[in-house]
PDB file of C-alpha atoms in Angstrom:
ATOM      1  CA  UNK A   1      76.448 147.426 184.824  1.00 45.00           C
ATOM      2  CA  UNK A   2      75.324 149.137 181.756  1.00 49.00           C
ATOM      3  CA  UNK A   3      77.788 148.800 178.578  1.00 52.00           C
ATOM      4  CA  UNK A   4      78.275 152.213 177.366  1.00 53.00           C
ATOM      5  CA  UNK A   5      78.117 152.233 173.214  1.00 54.00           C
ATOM      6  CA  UNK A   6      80.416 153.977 171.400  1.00 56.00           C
ATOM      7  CA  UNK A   7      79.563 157.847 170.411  1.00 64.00           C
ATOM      8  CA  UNK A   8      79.424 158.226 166.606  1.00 78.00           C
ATOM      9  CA  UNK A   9      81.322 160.483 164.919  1.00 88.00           C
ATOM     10  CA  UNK A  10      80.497 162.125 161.505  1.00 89.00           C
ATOM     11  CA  UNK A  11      83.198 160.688 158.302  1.00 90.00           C
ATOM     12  CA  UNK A  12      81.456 162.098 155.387  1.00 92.00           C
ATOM     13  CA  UNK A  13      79.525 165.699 154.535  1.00 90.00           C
ATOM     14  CA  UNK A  14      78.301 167.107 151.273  1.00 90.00           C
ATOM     15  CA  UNK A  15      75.815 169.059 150.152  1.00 88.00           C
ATOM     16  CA  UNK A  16      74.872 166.328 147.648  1.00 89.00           C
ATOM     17  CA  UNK A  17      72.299 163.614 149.125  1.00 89.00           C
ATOM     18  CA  UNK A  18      73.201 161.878 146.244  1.00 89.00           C
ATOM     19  CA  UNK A  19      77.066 161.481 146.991  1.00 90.00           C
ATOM     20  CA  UNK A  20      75.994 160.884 151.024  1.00 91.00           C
ATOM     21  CA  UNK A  21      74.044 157.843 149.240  1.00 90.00           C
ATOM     22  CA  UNK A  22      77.239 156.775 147.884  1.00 90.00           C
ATOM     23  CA  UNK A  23      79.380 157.105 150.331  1.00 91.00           C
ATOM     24  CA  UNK A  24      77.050 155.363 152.647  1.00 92.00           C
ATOM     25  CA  UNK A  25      76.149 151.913 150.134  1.00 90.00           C
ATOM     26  CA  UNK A  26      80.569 152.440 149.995  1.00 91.00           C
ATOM     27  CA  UNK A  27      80.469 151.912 154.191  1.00 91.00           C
ATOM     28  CA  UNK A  28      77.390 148.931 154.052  1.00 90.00           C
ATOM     29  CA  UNK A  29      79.070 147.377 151.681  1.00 87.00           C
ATOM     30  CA  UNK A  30      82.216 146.307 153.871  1.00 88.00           C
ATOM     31  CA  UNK A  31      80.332 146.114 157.061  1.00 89.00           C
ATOM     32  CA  UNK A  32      80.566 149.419 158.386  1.00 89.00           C
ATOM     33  CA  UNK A  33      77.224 150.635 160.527  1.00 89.00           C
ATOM     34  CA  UNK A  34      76.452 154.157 160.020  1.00 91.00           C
ATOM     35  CA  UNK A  35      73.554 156.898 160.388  1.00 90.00           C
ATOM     36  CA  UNK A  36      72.677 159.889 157.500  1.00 90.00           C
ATOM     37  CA  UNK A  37      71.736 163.178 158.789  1.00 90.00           C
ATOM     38  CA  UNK A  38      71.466 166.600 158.384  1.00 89.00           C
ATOM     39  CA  UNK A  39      73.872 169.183 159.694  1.00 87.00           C
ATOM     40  CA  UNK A  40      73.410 172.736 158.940  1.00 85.00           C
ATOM     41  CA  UNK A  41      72.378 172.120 155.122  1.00 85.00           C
ATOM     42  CA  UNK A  42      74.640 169.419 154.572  1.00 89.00           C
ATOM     43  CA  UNK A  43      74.184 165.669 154.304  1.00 91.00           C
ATOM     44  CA  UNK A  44      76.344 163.692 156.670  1.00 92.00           C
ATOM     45  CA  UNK A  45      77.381 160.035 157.656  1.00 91.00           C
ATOM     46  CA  UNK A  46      78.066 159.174 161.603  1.00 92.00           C
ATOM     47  CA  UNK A  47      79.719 155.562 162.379  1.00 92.00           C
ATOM     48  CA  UNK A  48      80.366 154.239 166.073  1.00 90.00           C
ATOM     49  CA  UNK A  49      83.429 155.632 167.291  1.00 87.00           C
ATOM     50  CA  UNK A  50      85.775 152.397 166.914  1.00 87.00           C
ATOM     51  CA  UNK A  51      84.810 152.527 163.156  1.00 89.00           C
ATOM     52  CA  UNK A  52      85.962 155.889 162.198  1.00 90.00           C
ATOM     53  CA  UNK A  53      89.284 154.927 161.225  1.00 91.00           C
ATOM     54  CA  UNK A  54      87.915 152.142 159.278  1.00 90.00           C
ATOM     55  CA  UNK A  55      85.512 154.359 157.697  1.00 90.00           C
ATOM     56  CA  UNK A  56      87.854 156.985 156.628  1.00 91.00           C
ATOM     57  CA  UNK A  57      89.868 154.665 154.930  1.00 92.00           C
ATOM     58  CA  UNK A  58      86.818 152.693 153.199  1.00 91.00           C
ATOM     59  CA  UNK A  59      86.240 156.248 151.665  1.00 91.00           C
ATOM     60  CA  UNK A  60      89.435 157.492 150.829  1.00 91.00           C
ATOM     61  CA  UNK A  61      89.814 154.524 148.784  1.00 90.00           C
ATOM     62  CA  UNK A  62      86.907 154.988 146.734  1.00 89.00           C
ATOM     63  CA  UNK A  63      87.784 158.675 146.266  1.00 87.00           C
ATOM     64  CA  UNK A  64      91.183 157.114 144.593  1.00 86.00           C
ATOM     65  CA  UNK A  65      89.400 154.712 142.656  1.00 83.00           C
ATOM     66  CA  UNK A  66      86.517 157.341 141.510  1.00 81.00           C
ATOM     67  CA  UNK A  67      89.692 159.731 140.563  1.00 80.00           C
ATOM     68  CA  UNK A  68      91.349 157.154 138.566  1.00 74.00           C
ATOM     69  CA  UNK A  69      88.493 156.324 136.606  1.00 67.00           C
ATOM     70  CA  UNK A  70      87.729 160.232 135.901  1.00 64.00           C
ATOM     71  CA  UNK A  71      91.432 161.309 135.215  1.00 60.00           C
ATOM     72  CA  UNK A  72      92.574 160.729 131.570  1.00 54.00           C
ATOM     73  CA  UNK A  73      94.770 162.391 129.470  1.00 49.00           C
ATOM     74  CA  UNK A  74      93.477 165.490 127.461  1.00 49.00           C
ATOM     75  CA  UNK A  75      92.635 164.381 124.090  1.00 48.00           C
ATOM     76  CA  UNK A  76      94.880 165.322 121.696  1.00 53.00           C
ATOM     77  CA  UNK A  77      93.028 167.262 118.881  1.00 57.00           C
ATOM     78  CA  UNK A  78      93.569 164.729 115.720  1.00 62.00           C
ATOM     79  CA  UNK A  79      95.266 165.609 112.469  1.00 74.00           C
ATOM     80  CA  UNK A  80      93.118 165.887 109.401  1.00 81.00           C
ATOM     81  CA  UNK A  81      95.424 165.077 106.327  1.00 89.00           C
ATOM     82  CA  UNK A  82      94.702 166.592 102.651  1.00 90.00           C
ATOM     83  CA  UNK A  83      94.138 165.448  99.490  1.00 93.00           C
ATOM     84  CA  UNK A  84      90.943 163.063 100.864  1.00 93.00           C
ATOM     85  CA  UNK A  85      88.462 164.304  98.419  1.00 96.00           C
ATOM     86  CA  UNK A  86      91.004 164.740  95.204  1.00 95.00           C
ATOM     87  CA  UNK A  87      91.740 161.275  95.914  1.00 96.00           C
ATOM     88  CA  UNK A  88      87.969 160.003  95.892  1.00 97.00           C
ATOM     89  CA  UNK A  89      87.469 162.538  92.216  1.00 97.00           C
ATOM     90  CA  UNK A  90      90.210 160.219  90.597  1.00 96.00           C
ATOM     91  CA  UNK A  91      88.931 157.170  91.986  1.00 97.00           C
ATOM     92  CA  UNK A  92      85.461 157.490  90.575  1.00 97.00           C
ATOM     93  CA  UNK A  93      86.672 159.292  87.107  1.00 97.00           C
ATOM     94  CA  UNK A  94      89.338 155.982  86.978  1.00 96.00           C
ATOM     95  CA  UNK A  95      86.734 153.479  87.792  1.00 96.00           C
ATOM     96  CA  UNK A  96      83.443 154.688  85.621  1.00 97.00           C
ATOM     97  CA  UNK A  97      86.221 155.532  81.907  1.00 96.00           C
ATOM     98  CA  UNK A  98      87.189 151.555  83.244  1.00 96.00           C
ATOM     99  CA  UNK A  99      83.464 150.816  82.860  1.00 96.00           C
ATOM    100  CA  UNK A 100      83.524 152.462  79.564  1.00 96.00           C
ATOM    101  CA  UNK A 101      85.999 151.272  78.167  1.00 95.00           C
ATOM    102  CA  UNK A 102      85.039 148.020  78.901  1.00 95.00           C
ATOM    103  CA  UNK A 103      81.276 148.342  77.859  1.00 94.00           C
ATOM    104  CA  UNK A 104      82.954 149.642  74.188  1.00 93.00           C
ATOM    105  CA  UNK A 105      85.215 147.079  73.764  1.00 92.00           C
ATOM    106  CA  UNK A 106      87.319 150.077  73.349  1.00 93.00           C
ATOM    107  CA  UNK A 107      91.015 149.353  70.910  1.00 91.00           C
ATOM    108  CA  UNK A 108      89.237 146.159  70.753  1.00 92.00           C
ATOM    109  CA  UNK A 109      90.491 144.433  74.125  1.00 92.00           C
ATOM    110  CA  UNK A 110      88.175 142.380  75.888  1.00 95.00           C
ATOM    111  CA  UNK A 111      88.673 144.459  79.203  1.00 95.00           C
ATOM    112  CA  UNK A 112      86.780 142.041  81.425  1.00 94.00           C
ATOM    113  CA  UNK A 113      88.610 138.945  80.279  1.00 94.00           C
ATOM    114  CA  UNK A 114      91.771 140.050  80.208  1.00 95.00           C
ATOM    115  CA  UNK A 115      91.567 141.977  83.845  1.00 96.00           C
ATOM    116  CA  UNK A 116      89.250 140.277  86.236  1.00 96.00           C
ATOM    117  CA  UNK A 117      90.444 138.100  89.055  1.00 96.00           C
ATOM    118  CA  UNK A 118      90.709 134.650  87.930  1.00 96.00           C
ATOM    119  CA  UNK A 119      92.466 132.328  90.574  1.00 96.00           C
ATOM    120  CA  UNK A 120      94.216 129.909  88.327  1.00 96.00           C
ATOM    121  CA  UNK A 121      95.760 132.717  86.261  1.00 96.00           C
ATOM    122  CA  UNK A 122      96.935 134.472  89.701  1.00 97.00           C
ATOM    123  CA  UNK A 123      98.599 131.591  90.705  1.00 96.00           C
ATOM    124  CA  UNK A 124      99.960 131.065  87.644  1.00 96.00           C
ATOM    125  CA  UNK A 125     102.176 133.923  88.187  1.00 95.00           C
ATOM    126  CA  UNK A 126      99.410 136.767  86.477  1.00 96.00           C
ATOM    127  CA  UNK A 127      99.187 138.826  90.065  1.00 96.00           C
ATOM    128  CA  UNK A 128      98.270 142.283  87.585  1.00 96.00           C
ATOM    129  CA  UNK A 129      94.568 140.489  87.354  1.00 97.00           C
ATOM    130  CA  UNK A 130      94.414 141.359  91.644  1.00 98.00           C
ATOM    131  CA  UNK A 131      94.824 145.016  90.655  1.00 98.00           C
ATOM    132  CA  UNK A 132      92.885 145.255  87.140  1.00 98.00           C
ATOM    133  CA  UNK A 133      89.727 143.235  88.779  1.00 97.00           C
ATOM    134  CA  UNK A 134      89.231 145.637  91.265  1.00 97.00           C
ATOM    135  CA  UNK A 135      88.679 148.520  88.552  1.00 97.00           C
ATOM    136  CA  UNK A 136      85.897 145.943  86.707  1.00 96.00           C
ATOM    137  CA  UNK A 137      82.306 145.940  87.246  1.00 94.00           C
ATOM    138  CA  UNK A 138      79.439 143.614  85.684  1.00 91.00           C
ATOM    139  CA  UNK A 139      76.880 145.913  85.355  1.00 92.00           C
ATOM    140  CA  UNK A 140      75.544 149.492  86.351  1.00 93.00           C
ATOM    141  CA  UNK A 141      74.620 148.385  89.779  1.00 90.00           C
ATOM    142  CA  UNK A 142      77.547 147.271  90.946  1.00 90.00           C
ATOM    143  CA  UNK A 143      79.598 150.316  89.730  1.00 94.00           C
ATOM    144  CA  UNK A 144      77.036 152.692  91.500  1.00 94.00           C
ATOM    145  CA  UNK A 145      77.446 150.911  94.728  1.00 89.00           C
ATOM    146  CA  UNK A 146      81.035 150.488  94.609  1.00 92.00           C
ATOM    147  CA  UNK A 147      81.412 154.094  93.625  1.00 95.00           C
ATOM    148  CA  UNK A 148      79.378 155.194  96.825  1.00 92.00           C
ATOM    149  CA  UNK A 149      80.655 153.186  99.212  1.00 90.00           C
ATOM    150  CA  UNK A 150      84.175 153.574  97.950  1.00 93.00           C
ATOM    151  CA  UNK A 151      83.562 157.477  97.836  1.00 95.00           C
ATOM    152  CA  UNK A 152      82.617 157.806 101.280  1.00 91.00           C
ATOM    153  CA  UNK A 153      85.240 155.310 103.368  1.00 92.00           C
ATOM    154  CA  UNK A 154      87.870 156.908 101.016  1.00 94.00           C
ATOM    155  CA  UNK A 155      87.142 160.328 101.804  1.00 94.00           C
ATOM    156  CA  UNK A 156      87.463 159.037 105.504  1.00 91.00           C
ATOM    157  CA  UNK A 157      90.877 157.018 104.968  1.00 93.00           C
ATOM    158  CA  UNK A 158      92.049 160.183 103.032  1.00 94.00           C
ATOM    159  CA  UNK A 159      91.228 162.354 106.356  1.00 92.00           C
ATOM    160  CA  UNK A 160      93.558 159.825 108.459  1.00 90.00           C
ATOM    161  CA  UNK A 161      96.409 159.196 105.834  1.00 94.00           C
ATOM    162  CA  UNK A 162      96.163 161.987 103.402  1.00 94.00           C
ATOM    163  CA  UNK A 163      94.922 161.267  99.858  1.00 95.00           C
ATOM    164  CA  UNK A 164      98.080 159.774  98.207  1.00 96.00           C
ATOM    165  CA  UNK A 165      98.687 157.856 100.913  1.00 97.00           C
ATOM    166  CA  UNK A 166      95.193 156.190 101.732  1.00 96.00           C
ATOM    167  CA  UNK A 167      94.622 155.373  98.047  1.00 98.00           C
ATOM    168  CA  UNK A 168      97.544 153.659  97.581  1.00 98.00           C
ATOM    169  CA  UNK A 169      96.974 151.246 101.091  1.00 98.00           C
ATOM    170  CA  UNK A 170      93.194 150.766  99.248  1.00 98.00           C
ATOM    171  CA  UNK A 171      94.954 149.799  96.263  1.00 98.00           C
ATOM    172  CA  UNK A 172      97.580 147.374  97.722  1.00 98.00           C
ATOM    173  CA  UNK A 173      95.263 146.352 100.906  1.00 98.00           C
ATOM    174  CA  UNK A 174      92.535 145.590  97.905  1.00 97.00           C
ATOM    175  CA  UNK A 175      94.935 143.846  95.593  1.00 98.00           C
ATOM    176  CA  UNK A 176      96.456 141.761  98.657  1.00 98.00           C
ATOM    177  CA  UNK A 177      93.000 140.812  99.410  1.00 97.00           C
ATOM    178  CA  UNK A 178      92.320 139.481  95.921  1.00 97.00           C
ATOM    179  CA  UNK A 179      95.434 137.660  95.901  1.00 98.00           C
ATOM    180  CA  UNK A 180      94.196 135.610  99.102  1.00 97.00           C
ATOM    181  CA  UNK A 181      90.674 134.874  97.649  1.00 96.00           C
ATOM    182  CA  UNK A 182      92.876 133.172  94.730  1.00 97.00           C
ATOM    183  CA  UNK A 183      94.982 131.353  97.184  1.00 97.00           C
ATOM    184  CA  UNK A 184      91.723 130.028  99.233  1.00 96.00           C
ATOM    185  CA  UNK A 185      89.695 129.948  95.927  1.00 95.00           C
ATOM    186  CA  UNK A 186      89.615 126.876  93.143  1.00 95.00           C
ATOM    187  CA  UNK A 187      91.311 127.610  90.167  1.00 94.00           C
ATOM    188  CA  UNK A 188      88.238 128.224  88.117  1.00 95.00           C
ATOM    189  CA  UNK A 189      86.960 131.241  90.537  1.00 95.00           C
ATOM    190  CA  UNK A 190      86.741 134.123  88.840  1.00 95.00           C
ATOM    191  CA  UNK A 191      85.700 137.750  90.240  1.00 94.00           C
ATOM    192  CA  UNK A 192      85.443 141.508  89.723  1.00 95.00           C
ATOM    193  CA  UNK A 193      85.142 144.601  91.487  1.00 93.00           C
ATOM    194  CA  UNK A 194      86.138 147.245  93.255  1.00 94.00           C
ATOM    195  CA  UNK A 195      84.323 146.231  96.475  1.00 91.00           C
ATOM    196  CA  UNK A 196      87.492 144.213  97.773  1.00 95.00           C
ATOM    197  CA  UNK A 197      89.444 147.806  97.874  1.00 96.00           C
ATOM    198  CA  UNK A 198      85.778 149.602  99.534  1.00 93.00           C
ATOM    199  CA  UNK A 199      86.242 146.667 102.194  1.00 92.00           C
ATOM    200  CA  UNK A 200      89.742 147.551 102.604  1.00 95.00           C
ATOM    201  CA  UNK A 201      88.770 151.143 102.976  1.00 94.00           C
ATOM    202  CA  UNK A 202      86.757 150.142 106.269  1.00 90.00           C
ATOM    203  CA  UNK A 203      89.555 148.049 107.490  1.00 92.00           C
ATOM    204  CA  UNK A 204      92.238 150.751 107.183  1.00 93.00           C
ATOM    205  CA  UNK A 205      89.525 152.775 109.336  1.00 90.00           C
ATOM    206  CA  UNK A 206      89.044 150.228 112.141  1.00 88.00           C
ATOM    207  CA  UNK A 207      92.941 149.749 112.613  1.00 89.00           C
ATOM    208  CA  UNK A 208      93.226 153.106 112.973  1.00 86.00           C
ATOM    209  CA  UNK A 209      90.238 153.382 115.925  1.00 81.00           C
ATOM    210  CA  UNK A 210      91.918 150.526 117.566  1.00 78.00           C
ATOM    211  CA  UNK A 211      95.126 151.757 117.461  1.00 74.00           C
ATOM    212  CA  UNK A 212      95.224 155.414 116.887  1.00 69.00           C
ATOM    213  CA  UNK A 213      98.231 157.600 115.903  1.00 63.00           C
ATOM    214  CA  UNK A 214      97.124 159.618 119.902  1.00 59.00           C
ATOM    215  CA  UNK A 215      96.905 157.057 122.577  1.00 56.00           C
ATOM    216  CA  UNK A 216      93.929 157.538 125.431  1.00 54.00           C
ATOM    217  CA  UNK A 217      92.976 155.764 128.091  1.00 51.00           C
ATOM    218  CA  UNK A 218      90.123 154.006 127.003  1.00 51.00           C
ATOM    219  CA  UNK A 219      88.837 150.978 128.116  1.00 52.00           C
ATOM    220  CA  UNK A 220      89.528 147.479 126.453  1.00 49.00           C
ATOM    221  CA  UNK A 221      85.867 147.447 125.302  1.00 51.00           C
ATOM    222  CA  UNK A 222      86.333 151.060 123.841  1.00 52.00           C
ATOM    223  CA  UNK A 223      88.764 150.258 122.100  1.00 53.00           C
ATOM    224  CA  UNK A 224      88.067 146.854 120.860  1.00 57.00           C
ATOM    225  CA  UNK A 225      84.367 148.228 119.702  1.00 59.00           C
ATOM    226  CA  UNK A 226      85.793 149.948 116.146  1.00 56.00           C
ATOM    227  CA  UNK A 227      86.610 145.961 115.434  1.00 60.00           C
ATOM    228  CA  UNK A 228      83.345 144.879 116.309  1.00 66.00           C
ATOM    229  CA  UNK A 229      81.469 147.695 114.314  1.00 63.00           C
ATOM    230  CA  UNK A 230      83.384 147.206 111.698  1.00 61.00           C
ATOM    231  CA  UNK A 231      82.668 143.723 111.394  1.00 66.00           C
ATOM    232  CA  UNK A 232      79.180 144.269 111.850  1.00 66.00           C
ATOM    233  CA  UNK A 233      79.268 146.367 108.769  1.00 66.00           C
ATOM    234  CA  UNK A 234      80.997 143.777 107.068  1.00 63.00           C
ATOM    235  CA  UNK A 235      78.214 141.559 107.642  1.00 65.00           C
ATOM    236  CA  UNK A 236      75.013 144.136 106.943  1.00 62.00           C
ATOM    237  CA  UNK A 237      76.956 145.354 103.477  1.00 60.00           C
ATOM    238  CA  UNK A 238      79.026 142.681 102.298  1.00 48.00           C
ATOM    239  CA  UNK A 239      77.362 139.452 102.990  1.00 56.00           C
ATOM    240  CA  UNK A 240      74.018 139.668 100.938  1.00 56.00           C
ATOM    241  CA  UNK A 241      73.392 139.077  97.359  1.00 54.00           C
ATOM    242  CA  UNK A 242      73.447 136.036  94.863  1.00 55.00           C
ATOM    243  CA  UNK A 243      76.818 137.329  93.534  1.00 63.00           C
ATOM    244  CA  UNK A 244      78.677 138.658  96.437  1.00 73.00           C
ATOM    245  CA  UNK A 245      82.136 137.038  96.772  1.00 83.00           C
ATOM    246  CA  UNK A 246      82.060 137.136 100.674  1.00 85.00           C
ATOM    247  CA  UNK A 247      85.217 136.115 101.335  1.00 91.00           C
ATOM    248  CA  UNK A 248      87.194 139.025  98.849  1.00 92.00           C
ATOM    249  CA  UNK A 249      85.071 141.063 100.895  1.00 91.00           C
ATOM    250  CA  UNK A 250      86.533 139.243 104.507  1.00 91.00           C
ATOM    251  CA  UNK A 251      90.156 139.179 102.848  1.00 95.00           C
ATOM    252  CA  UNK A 252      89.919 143.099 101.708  1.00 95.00           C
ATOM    253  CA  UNK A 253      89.160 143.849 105.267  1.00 93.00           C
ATOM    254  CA  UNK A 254      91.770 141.538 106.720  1.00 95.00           C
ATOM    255  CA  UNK A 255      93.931 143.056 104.235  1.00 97.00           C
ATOM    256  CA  UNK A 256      93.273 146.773 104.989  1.00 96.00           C
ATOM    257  CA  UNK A 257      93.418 146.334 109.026  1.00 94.00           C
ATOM    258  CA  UNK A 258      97.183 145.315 108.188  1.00 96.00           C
ATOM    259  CA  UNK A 259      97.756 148.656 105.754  1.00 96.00           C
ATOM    260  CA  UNK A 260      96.094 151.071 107.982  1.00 93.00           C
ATOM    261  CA  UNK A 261      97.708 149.841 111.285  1.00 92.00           C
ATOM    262  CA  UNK A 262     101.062 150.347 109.127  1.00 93.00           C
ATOM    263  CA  UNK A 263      99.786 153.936 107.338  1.00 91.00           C
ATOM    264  CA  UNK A 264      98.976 155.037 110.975  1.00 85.00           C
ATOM    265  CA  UNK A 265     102.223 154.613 112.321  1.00 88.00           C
ATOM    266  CA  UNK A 266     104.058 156.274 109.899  1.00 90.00           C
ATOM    267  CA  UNK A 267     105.761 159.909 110.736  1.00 90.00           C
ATOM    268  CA  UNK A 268     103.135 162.559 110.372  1.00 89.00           C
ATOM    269  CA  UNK A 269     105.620 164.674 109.211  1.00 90.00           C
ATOM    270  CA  UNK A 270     105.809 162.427 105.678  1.00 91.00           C
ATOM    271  CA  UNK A 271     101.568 163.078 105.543  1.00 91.00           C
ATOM    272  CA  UNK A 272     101.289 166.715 106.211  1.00 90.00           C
ATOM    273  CA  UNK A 273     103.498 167.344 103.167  1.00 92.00           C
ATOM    274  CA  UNK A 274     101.261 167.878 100.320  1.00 92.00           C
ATOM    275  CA  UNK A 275     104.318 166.715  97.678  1.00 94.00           C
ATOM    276  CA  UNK A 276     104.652 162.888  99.410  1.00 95.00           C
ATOM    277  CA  UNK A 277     101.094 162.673  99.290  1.00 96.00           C
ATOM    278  CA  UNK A 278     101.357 163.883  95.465  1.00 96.00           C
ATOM    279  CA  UNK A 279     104.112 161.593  94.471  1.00 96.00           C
ATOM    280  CA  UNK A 280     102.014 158.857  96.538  1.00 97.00           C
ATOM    281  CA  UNK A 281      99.321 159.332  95.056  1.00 96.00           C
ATOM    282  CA  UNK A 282     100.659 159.854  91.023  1.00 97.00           C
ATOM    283  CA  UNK A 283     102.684 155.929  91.996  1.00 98.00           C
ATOM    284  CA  UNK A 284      99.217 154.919  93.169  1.00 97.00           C
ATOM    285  CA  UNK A 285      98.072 155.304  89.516  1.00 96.00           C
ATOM    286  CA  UNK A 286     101.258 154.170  87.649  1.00 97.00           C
ATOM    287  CA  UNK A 287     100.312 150.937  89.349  1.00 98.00           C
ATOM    288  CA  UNK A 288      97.182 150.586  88.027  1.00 97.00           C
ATOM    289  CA  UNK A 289      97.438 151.728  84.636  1.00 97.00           C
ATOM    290  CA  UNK A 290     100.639 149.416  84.768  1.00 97.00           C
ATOM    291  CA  UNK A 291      98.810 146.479  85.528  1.00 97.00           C
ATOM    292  CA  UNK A 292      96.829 147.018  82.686  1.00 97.00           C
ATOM    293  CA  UNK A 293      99.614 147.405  80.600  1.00 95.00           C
ATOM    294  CA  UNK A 294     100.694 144.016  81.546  1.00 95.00           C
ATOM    295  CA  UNK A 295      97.272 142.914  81.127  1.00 91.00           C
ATOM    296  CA  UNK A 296      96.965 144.297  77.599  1.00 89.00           C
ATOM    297  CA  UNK A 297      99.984 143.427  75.990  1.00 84.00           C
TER     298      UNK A 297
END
């Protein structure tokens, strides 16, 4: 007697051959026997009879999966703070009349060594020398770089946290970072330069990619890749050269991932207003003329 085989029975149809190719590698994959053909213009997939419930289910559950992995939330359109380029105009007027000053002796102070970053000093309680070094540079070169790089990631900082804001978090993220090159350091170390504030700058900018002010549903890689670009950055631009301090460059980005994960998190109500960002932004400079005062006297 002649087994009779089950009749198939059509569990997929699309116009697409593309998504019939889908469905189908879906079915193979789990063991499911099936036939593509054409009905009426349409691409279909026919399993045995005894399979059909089997196969139904094998692509409903891929439809779910496909539909979770499509659906996110709508992105939320991202607030652009002010003040980001009248910050970056009193950063570079600050740091090239610093440069000045210093290359004129000017009311005959020694700027450079009475404000750079010496680690025995800072740990001898003279913490204004974090602050003052980053507003030193030893020659042309160095200011031009610092300028443009500092320009640029503070004009992006200032888009995030507002002008006042940002600046400040440079300031303190730079001068924090300084302070942990002269814990690490010998006592002898000595350094200068604002490029412990620009690597700040880029960490304040990768906390807030990791960990921004509107959550999505990103992937851990997605999310994770600001850190790694960031420290690739860190290593093309602040790794080379016979006088690069490398690690005030490491501990200014350390430094500024902690003050921009903080600056991003707070109200957004406080950055919008253009008077916080103005009073923010006038203590930012009060402390660093102030630590020249102390530096001075």
């Amino acid at each position: 007697m002649t087994e009779r085989r089950p009749e198939p029975e059509i569990v997929f149809r699309s116009p697409s051959h593309r998504d019939c190719m889908d469905a189908r590698l879906v079915l193979e994959s789990v063991g499911i026997a099936n036939e593509m053909l054409q009905q009426s213009g349409d691409w279909c997939l026919a399993v045995p009879d005894d399979q059909v419930n089997a196969a139904f289910a094998e692509l409903q559950s891929y439809r779910n999966d496909r539909l979770a992995e499509t659906k996110q939330t709508p992105p939320s359109k991202a607030v652009v703070f002010g003040g980001s380029i009248a910050g970056v105009v009193y950063y570079a007027i600050f740091i090239v009349s610093v440069a000045v000053l210093a290359d004129t002796s000017a009311y005959g102070i020694d700027w450079k060594a009475v404000g750079q970053m010496n680690a025995g000093d800072v740990m001898n309680g003279e913490w204004w020398r974090t602050i003052t070094a980053l507003t030193l540079h030893a020659d042309a070169g160095h200011l031009l770089s610092n300028l443009v790089f500092g320009c640029v990631f503070g004009v992006l900082a200032g888009r995030l946290l507002g002008g006042g804001l940002a600046w400040l978090a440079i300031v303190l993220a730079g001068a924090l970072g300084n302070l942990m090159n002269a814990v690490i350091r010998d006592a002898a170390h000595t350094s200068i330069g604002a490029s412990t504030a620009v690597f700040a700058a880029l960490g304040i900018l990768v906390a807030h990619a990791m960990h921004p002010r509107y959550k999505t549903s990103t992937k851990a890689l997605v999310r994770w890749s600001p850190l790694i670009g960031g420290v690739l950055l860190l290593s093309f631009m602040g790794l080379e050269g016979e006088r690069t301090d490398v690690l005030a460059h490491v501990t200014g980005f350390v430094a500024g991932t902690m003050f921009g994960w903080i600056g991003c998190r707070l109200p957004e109500t406080w950055l919008s207003r253009g008077s916080f960002q103005m009073v923010v932004g006038v203590i930012t400079g009060a402390i660093v003329v102030g630590a020249w005062v102390l530096g001075a006297r």
